[in-house]
Every structure is written in C-alpha cells, then in structure tokens.
Short mmCIF file of C-alpha atoms and ligand atoms in Angstrom, two decimals:
data_model
loop_
_atom_site.label_atom_id
_atom_site.label_comp_id
_atom_site.label_asym_id
_atom_site.label_seq_id
_atom_site.Cartn_x
_atom_site.Cartn_y
_atom_site.Cartn_z
CA MET Q 1 15.77 5.81 14.91
CA THR Q 2 12.63 4.35 13.40
CA ILE Q 3 12.46 4.20 9.64
CA ILE Q 4 8.79 4.69 8.80
CA ASN Q 5 9.35 4.38 5.07
CA SER Q 6 11.87 5.32 2.40
CA ILE Q 7 11.36 9.07 2.82
CA MET Q 8 10.67 9.48 6.50
CA GLU Q 9 12.51 8.66 9.70
CA ILE Q 10 11.41 9.37 13.26
CA SER Q 11 14.04 9.79 15.95
CA PHE Q 12 13.15 9.67 19.61
CA ASN Q 13 14.98 11.77 22.18
CA LYS Q 14 15.07 9.80 25.45
CA GLU Q 15 16.06 12.82 27.54
CA ASP Q 16 13.14 15.10 26.83
CA GLY Q 17 10.79 12.49 25.30
CA SER Q 18 10.46 14.43 22.06
CA TYR Q 19 10.14 13.05 18.56
CA ARG Q 20 11.87 14.46 15.55
CA LYS Q 21 10.75 13.77 12.00
CA ILE Q 22 13.42 13.66 9.31
CA GLU Q 23 12.16 13.87 5.74
CA LYS Q 24 14.39 12.73 2.93
CA TYR Q 25 12.85 14.24 -0.18
CA ASN Q 26 15.05 14.92 -3.18
CA PRO Q 27 15.05 18.76 -3.39
CA GLU Q 28 15.36 18.95 -7.22
CA LYS Q 29 12.50 16.54 -7.76
CA LEU Q 30 10.39 18.40 -5.21
CA ALA Q 31 11.01 21.78 -6.91
CA GLU Q 32 10.20 20.41 -10.37
CA LEU Q 33 7.01 18.69 -9.20
CA ALA Q 34 5.92 21.84 -7.36
CA HIS Q 35 6.51 23.88 -10.51
CA HIS Q 36 4.20 21.58 -12.51
CA TYR Q 37 1.51 21.56 -9.83
CA GLU Q 38 1.56 25.36 -9.83
CA LYS Q 39 0.93 25.33 -13.61
CA ILE Q 40 -1.88 22.81 -13.16
CA LEU Q 41 -3.59 25.00 -10.56
CA GLU Q 42 -3.31 28.02 -12.89
CA LEU Q 43 -4.80 26.02 -15.77
CA LEU Q 44 -7.68 25.03 -13.50
CA GLY Q 45 -8.43 28.72 -12.96
CA GLU Q 46 -6.81 29.36 -9.59
CA ASN Q 47 -4.75 32.30 -8.42
CA THR Q 48 -1.65 30.51 -7.12
CA GLN Q 49 -0.42 33.69 -5.43
CA ARG Q 50 -3.26 33.90 -2.92
CA GLU Q 51 -2.30 33.13 0.65
CA GLY Q 52 -3.88 29.70 1.00
CA LEU Q 53 -2.30 28.41 -2.18
CA ILE Q 54 1.23 29.79 -1.97
CA LYS Q 55 2.69 26.61 -0.52
CA THR Q 56 0.16 24.17 -2.01
CA PRO Q 57 2.22 23.09 -5.06
CA TYR Q 58 5.10 22.28 -2.75
CA ARG Q 59 2.85 20.39 -0.30
CA VAL Q 60 1.21 18.39 -3.09
CA ALA Q 61 4.64 17.54 -4.51
CA LYS Q 62 5.65 16.11 -1.13
CA SER Q 63 2.33 14.39 -0.62
CA MET Q 64 2.44 12.66 -4.01
CA GLN Q 65 5.98 11.45 -3.41
CA PHE Q 66 4.85 10.06 -0.08
CA LEU Q 67 1.80 8.37 -1.59
CA LEU Q 68 3.84 6.86 -4.43
CA GLN Q 69 6.96 5.90 -2.52
CA GLY Q 70 6.39 2.22 -3.35
CA TYR Q 71 8.33 2.59 -6.60
CA GLU Q 72 11.52 3.01 -4.63
CA MET Q 73 11.08 -0.04 -2.44
CA ASN Q 74 11.68 -3.67 -3.21
CA PRO Q 75 9.07 -6.01 -1.65
CA VAL Q 76 11.15 -9.13 -2.39
CA GLU Q 77 14.02 -7.69 -0.35
CA ILE Q 78 11.62 -7.01 2.54
CA LEU Q 79 10.45 -10.64 2.62
CA GLU Q 80 13.97 -12.02 2.16
CA SER Q 81 15.14 -9.89 5.10
CA ALA Q 82 12.91 -11.86 7.46
CA LYS Q 83 12.73 -15.34 5.97
CA PHE Q 84 13.07 -18.08 8.59
CA LYS Q 85 13.28 -21.84 8.29
CA GLU Q 86 10.28 -23.35 10.10
CA ASP Q 87 8.31 -26.58 9.85
CA TYR Q 88 4.90 -25.00 10.53
CA ARG Q 89 2.52 -26.03 7.76
CA GLN Q 90 -0.80 -24.50 8.81
CA MET Q 91 -2.48 -21.46 7.39
CA VAL Q 92 -0.96 -18.12 8.46
CA ILE Q 93 -3.43 -15.24 8.10
CA VAL Q 94 -2.79 -11.51 8.37
CA LYS Q 95 -6.15 -9.78 8.10
CA ASP Q 96 -7.43 -6.20 7.99
CA ILE Q 97 -4.25 -4.69 6.57
CA GLU Q 98 -5.17 -1.11 5.77
CA ILE Q 99 -4.76 -0.06 2.16
CA TYR Q 100 -4.36 3.48 0.88
CA SER Q 101 -3.71 3.47 -2.83
CA LEU Q 102 -4.30 5.68 -5.86
CA CYS Q 103 -6.23 4.53 -8.90
CA GLU Q 104 -4.10 4.89 -11.99
CA HIS Q 105 -7.01 6.09 -14.13
CA HIS Q 106 -8.03 9.13 -12.09
CA LEU Q 107 -5.28 9.59 -9.48
CA LEU Q 108 -7.99 9.38 -6.82
CA PRO Q 109 -7.65 7.24 -3.70
CA PHE Q 110 -9.02 3.82 -3.15
CA ILE Q 111 -9.13 2.79 0.47
CA GLY Q 112 -9.81 -0.52 2.10
CA LYS Q 113 -8.42 -3.66 3.64
CA ALA Q 114 -6.33 -6.57 2.47
CA HIS Q 115 -6.43 -10.06 3.94
CA VAL Q 116 -3.45 -12.26 3.16
CA ALA Q 117 -2.85 -15.92 3.94
CA TYR Q 118 -0.18 -18.44 3.10
CA ILE Q 119 0.62 -22.01 4.00
CA PRO Q 120 4.38 -22.30 4.68
CA ASN Q 121 6.51 -24.90 2.96
CA GLY Q 122 9.71 -24.76 5.00
CA TYR Q 123 9.88 -20.97 5.38
CA ILE Q 124 7.91 -18.34 7.21
CA THR Q 125 8.30 -14.57 7.27
CA GLY Q 126 7.70 -11.86 9.88
CA LEU Q 127 4.00 -10.97 10.02
CA SER Q 128 4.75 -7.27 9.75
CA LYS Q 129 6.61 -8.01 6.50
CA ILE Q 130 3.38 -9.20 4.90
CA ALA Q 131 1.79 -5.85 5.76
CA ARG Q 132 4.87 -4.06 4.38
CA VAL Q 133 4.61 -5.93 1.07
CA VAL Q 134 0.94 -4.89 0.80
CA ASP Q 135 1.93 -1.29 1.52
CA ILE Q 136 4.77 -1.21 -1.03
CA PHE Q 137 2.49 -2.32 -3.86
CA ALA Q 138 -0.34 -0.06 -2.66
CA ARG Q 139 1.95 2.99 -2.69
CA ARG Q 140 2.09 2.95 -6.47
CA LEU Q 141 -0.47 3.88 -9.12
CA GLN Q 142 -2.72 0.86 -9.19
CA VAL Q 143 -5.87 -0.93 -10.18
CA GLN Q 144 -7.24 -3.13 -7.42
CA GLU Q 145 -7.05 -6.28 -9.54
CA ARG Q 146 -3.33 -5.91 -10.26
CA LEU Q 147 -2.56 -4.93 -6.68
CA THR Q 148 -4.18 -8.21 -5.54
CA SER Q 149 -2.16 -10.33 -7.97
CA GLN Q 150 1.15 -8.56 -7.33
CA ILE Q 151 0.93 -9.23 -3.58
CA LYS Q 152 0.11 -12.88 -4.26
CA ASP Q 153 2.90 -13.31 -6.83
CA CYS Q 154 5.52 -11.66 -4.63
CA ILE Q 155 4.78 -13.91 -1.64
CA GLN Q 156 4.53 -17.01 -3.83
CA SER Q 157 7.82 -16.46 -5.63
CA THR Q 158 9.79 -15.40 -2.55
CA LEU Q 159 8.61 -17.78 0.19
CA LYS Q 160 7.54 -20.58 -2.19
CA PRO Q 161 4.71 -21.63 0.17
CA LEU Q 162 2.13 -24.37 -0.48
CA GLY Q 163 -0.32 -21.62 -1.37
CA VAL Q 164 -1.12 -17.91 -1.09
CA ALA Q 165 -4.50 -16.18 -0.84
CA VAL Q 166 -5.15 -12.47 -1.13
CA VAL Q 167 -8.52 -10.73 -0.75
CA ILE Q 168 -8.89 -6.95 -1.03
CA GLU Q 169 -12.06 -5.04 -0.19
CA ALA Q 170 -11.93 -1.35 -1.13
CA GLN Q 171 -13.94 1.77 -1.82
CA HIS Q 172 -12.90 3.84 -4.82
CA LEU Q 173 -13.27 7.59 -4.60
CA CYS Q 174 -13.38 7.79 -8.40
CA MET Q 175 -16.66 5.89 -8.19
CA GLN Q 176 -17.98 7.84 -5.21
CA MET Q 177 -17.07 11.42 -6.15
CA ARG Q 178 -17.52 11.31 -9.89
CA GLY Q 179 -18.90 8.99 -12.57
CA ILE Q 180 -21.75 6.90 -11.22
CA GLN Q 181 -21.51 8.41 -7.67
CA LYS Q 182 -22.19 5.19 -5.81
CA GLN Q 183 -21.42 6.06 -2.21
CA HIS Q 184 -21.20 2.72 -0.43
CA CYS Q 185 -20.08 0.39 -3.17
CA ILE Q 186 -17.26 -1.95 -2.11
CA THR Q 187 -15.15 -3.71 -4.70
CA THR Q 188 -13.79 -7.12 -3.73
CA THR Q 189 -10.95 -8.82 -5.56
CA SER Q 190 -9.25 -12.10 -4.76
CA ASP Q 191 -6.45 -14.24 -6.07
CA PHE Q 192 -5.17 -17.64 -4.96
CA THR Q 193 -2.39 -20.11 -5.65
CA GLY Q 194 -1.62 -23.73 -4.80
CA ALA Q 195 -3.48 -25.16 -1.82
CA PHE Q 196 -6.04 -22.33 -1.98
CA GLU Q 197 -7.25 -23.58 -5.36
CA ARG Q 198 -8.99 -26.29 -3.29
CA VAL Q 199 -12.50 -25.16 -2.36
CA ALA Q 200 -12.27 -26.41 1.26
CA THR Q 201 -9.03 -24.51 1.98
CA ARG Q 202 -10.30 -21.37 0.32
CA GLU Q 203 -13.58 -21.55 2.26
CA GLU Q 204 -11.69 -21.92 5.54
CA PHE Q 205 -9.72 -18.78 4.71
CA ILE Q 206 -12.84 -16.83 3.72
CA LYS Q 207 -14.53 -17.91 6.96
CA LEU Q 208 -11.52 -16.91 9.07
CA ILE Q 209 -11.26 -13.43 7.60
CA GLY Q 210 -15.00 -12.94 8.11
CA SER Q 211 -15.49 -11.64 4.59
CA LYS Q 212 -18.91 -11.52 2.98
CA LEU Q 213 -17.26 -13.07 -0.04
CA SER Q 214 -18.41 -16.63 -0.74
ZN1 LIG T 17 -10.42 5.48 -10.96
#
C-alpha cells in the first residue's frame, strides 16, 4: 500500500501486476461541494443537464479537495517523523521541487519550482520530507510570498538548523490568462534565516541551484 496523500492510496497486486486506486473522499462534503458547483455553473449561464456537464460539479468537487488537501496535513509531523541525529554541518539542497498551488485571490493555479536548503545543526531529515513539506503548504490557497515563508519557518522551527533558504520561481495563470496577460513572466520569491543571511552563503546557494536570481 502506497499512501500518495491524505485522500488517495495506491495498492499494488503482485499476482497480476495491477494497481488499484483507493480514494478517501468524505461523501457528504463531496455532495455539498458538487451542489454548490452546479449552482455556480448555472449562474455562469450553463445548462448543467447537458451530457458533458452532468458529472462536472462532482468532478470539480473532488478535484478541489485534492488540490487543497494540504489543510488536512501537518508538515511539522512529517519532518518530525524523519528527524535523525547527525553531525553533518554542510549545506543540504533539494532543488527543482515542483509546485502546483492555487492563488487565493483568483483560485487560479500558479506553477513552478521550489529550491530549499538548510545547514543542519545536529539533526537532518529525509530529503523526500522536504519535498512533502513544500507540497503540503502548496496544496492550500496561497500567495507565493507566504508559501515561501511558511516553508522556511516550518523547517527552521522543527529542525532548528543553522539556517534555511527557500527560493520559489513560479508562473501565475491569473497573470497570464487575465489581467495584464503577460505570458512568460516568472515571479521569484526568496526567504532566508540564520547562516543564509550572510552574503557568501546565500550566493553559494543561489549558484548551486542555478537560479537567475542574484
Ligand atoms: Zn491571482
């Protein structure tokens, strides 16, 4: 059994090599959300009884719960679950962590990459846990600035390292599809603590992630 996230599990059948997906959506919540999405589609001028739209409110209800599942997960617990005593005191970098989030102003996606580094101070964590922490905060309604700081704060307060650095580079569909319609504009945000406040350490990190940020 592989738990992909809080609402989906994949089980693998060794005998016939098949995969089975188990979804754990709350049926009452799903029905209520679907009901509201149906009303929204009607208000927007659609005929919700036509073939292509019959199941859409239900699909959107599931999709939104998937995209916003981060509210039900605790990133501190994830880091604590894989916190190991270790004397390593060099920079640990996890780069190019994919981000799929929703902007809280327009409920439109912003998509990009996060680069996270920390310098351990007695404790390290599993590298996949860093990516999980990024994902948990991204799977909530967000602004890129707050997402950046929340990842930094969570790692800083849980692992208490000598420093944390987070850089996020993302494209916002609310900028590309509406508003000023800038197609290739990338927004970069960064936040640092401790050792990364020093210019030399920060520059080493920026160089290692290969960002255009300087
Ligand atoms: Zn927006």
